[in-house]
PDB file of C-alpha atoms in Angstrom:
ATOM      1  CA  UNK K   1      24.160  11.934 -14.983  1.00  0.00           C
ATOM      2  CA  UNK K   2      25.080  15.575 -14.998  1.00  0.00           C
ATOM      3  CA  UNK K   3      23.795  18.153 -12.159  1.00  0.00           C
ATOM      4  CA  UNK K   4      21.795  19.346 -15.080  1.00  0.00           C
ATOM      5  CA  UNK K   5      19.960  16.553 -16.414  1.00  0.00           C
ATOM      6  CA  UNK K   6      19.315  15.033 -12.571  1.00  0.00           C
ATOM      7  CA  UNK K   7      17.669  18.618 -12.167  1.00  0.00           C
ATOM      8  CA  UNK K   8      15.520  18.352 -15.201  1.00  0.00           C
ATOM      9  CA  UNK K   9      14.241  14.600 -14.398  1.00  0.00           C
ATOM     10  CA  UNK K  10      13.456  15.847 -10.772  1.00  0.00           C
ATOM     11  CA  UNK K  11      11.479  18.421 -12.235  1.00  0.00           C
ATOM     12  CA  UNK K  12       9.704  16.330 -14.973  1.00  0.00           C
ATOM     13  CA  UNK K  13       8.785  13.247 -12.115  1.00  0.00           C
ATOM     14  CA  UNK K  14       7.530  16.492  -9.656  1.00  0.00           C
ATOM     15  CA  UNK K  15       5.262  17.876 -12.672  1.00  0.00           C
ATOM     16  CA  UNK K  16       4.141  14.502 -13.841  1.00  0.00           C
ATOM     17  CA  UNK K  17       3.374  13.410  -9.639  1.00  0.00           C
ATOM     18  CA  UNK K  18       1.003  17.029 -10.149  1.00  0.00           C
ATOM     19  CA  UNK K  19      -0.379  15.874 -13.186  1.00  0.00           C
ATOM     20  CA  UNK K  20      -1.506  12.355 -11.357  1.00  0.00           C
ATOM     21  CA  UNK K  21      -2.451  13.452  -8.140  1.00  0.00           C
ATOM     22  CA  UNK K  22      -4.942  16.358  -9.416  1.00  0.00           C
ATOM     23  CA  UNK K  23      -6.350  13.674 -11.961  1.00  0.00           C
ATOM     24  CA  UNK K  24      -6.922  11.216  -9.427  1.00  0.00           C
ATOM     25  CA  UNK K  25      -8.452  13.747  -6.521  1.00  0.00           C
ATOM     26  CA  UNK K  26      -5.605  12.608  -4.426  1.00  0.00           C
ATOM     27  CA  UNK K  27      -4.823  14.438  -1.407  1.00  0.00           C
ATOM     28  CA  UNK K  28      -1.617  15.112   0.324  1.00  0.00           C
ATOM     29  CA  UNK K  29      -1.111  13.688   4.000  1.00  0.00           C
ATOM     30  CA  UNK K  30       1.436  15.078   6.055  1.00  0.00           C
ATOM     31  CA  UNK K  31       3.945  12.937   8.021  1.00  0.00           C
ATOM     32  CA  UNK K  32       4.519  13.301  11.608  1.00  0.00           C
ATOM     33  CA  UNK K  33       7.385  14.471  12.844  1.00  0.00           C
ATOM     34  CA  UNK K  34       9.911  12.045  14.671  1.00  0.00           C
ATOM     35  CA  UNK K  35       9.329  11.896  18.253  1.00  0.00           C
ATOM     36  CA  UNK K  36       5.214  12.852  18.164  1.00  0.00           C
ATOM     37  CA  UNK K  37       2.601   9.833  18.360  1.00  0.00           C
ATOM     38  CA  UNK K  38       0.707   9.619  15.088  1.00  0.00           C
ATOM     39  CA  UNK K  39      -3.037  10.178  15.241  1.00  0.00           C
ATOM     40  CA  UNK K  40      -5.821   7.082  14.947  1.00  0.00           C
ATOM     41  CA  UNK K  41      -6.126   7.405  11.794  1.00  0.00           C
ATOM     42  CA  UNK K  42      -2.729   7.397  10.596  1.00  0.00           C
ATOM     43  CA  UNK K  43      -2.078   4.339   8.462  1.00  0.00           C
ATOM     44  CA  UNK K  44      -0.305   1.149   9.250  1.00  0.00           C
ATOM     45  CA  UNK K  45       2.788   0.163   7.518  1.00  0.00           C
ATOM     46  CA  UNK K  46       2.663  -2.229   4.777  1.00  0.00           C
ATOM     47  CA  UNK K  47       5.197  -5.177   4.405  1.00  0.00           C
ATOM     48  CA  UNK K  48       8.072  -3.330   3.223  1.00  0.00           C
ATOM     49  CA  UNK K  49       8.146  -0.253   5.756  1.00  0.00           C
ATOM     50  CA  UNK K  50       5.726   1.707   3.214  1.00  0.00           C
ATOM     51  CA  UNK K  51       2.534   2.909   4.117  1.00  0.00           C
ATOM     52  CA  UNK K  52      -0.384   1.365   1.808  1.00  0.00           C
ATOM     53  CA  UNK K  53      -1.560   4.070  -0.355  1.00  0.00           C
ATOM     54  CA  UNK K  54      -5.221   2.795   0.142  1.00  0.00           C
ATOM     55  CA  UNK K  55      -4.836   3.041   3.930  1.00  0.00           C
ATOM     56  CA  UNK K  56      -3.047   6.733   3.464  1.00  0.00           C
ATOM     57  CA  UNK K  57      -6.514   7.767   1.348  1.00  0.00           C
ATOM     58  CA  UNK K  58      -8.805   6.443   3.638  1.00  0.00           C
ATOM     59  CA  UNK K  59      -6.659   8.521   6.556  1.00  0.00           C
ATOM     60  CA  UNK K  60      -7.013  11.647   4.117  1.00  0.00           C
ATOM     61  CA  UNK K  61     -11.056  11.515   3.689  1.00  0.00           C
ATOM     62  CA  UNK K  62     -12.986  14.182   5.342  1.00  0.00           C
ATOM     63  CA  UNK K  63     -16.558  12.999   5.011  1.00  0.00           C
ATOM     64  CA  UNK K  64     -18.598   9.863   5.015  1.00  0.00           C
ATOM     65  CA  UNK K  65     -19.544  10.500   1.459  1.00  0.00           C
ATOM     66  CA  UNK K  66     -15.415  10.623   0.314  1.00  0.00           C
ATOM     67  CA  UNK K  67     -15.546   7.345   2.123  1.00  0.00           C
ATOM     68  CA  UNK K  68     -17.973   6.041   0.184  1.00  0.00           C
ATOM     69  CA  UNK K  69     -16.903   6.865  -3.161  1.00  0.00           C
ATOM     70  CA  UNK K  70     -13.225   5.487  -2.145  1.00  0.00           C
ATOM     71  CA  UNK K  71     -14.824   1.937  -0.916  1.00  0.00           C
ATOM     72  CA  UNK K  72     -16.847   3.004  -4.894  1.00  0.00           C
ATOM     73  CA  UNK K  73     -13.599   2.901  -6.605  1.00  0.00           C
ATOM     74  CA  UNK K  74     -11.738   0.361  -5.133  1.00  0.00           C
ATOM     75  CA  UNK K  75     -13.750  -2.176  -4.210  1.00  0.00           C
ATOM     76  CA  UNK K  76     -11.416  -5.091  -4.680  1.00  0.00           C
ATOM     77  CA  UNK K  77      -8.938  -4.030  -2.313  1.00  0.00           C
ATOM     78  CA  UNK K  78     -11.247  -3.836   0.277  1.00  0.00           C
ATOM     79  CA  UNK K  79     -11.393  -7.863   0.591  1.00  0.00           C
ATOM     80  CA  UNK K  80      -8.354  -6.857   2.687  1.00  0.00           C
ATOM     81  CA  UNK K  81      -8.905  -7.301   6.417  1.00  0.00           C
ATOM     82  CA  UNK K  82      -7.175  -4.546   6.802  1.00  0.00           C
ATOM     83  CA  UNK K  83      -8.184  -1.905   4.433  1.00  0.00           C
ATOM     84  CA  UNK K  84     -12.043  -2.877   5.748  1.00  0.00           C
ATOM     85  CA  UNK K  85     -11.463  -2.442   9.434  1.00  0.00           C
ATOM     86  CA  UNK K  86      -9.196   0.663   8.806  1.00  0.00           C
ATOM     87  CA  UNK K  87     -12.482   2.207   6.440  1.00  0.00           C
ATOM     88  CA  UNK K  88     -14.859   1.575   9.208  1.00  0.00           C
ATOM     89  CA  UNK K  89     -13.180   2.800  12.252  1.00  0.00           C
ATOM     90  CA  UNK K  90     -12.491   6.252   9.819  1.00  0.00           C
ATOM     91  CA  UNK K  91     -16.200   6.215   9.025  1.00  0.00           C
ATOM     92  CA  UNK K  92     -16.519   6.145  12.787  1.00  0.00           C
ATOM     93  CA  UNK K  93     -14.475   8.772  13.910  1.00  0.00           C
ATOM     94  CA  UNK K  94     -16.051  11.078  11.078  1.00  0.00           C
ATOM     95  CA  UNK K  95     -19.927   9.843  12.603  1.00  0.00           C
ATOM     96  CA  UNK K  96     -18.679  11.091  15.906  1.00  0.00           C
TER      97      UNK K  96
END
């Protein structure tokens, strides 16, 4: 590939991310930097070194109700130890 045309996919994947994320409500969660501890709710890696996207929008909700409507949408995934525990102690912290 040219400079040219790797410049004009990077652009079409960054417009089409936009186009996904603002359809879906998503949110974007910042990474920490290297050498700070993450915060509780900061979600735990998945097999491959990637953190699960369902773990990263739980992380990201800012209200019980957000919570709610997540555990709405997905309910499937939350027959995942993991995902359940990790929406629970978030529903915690936001009681508190």
């Amino acid at each position: 590939m040219s400079l040219y045309e790797l410049a004009v996919e990077a652009g079409q994947l960054a417009r089409s991310a936009t186009v996904v994320l603002k359809g879906l409500g998503g949110h974007v969660v910042p990474q920490t930097e290297p050498g700070t501890s993450p915060s509780r709710s900061t979600p735990e890696p998945a097999v491959g070194g990637e953190p699960d996207p369902l773990l990263t929008q739980i992380a990201a909700c800012t209200t019980t109700d957000a919570l709610r409507r997540l555990w709405a949408e997905n309910q499937a995934a939350f027959s995942d130890q993991a995902v359940m525990d990790a929406w629970k102690a978030r529903g915690r912290e936001l009681k508190s």
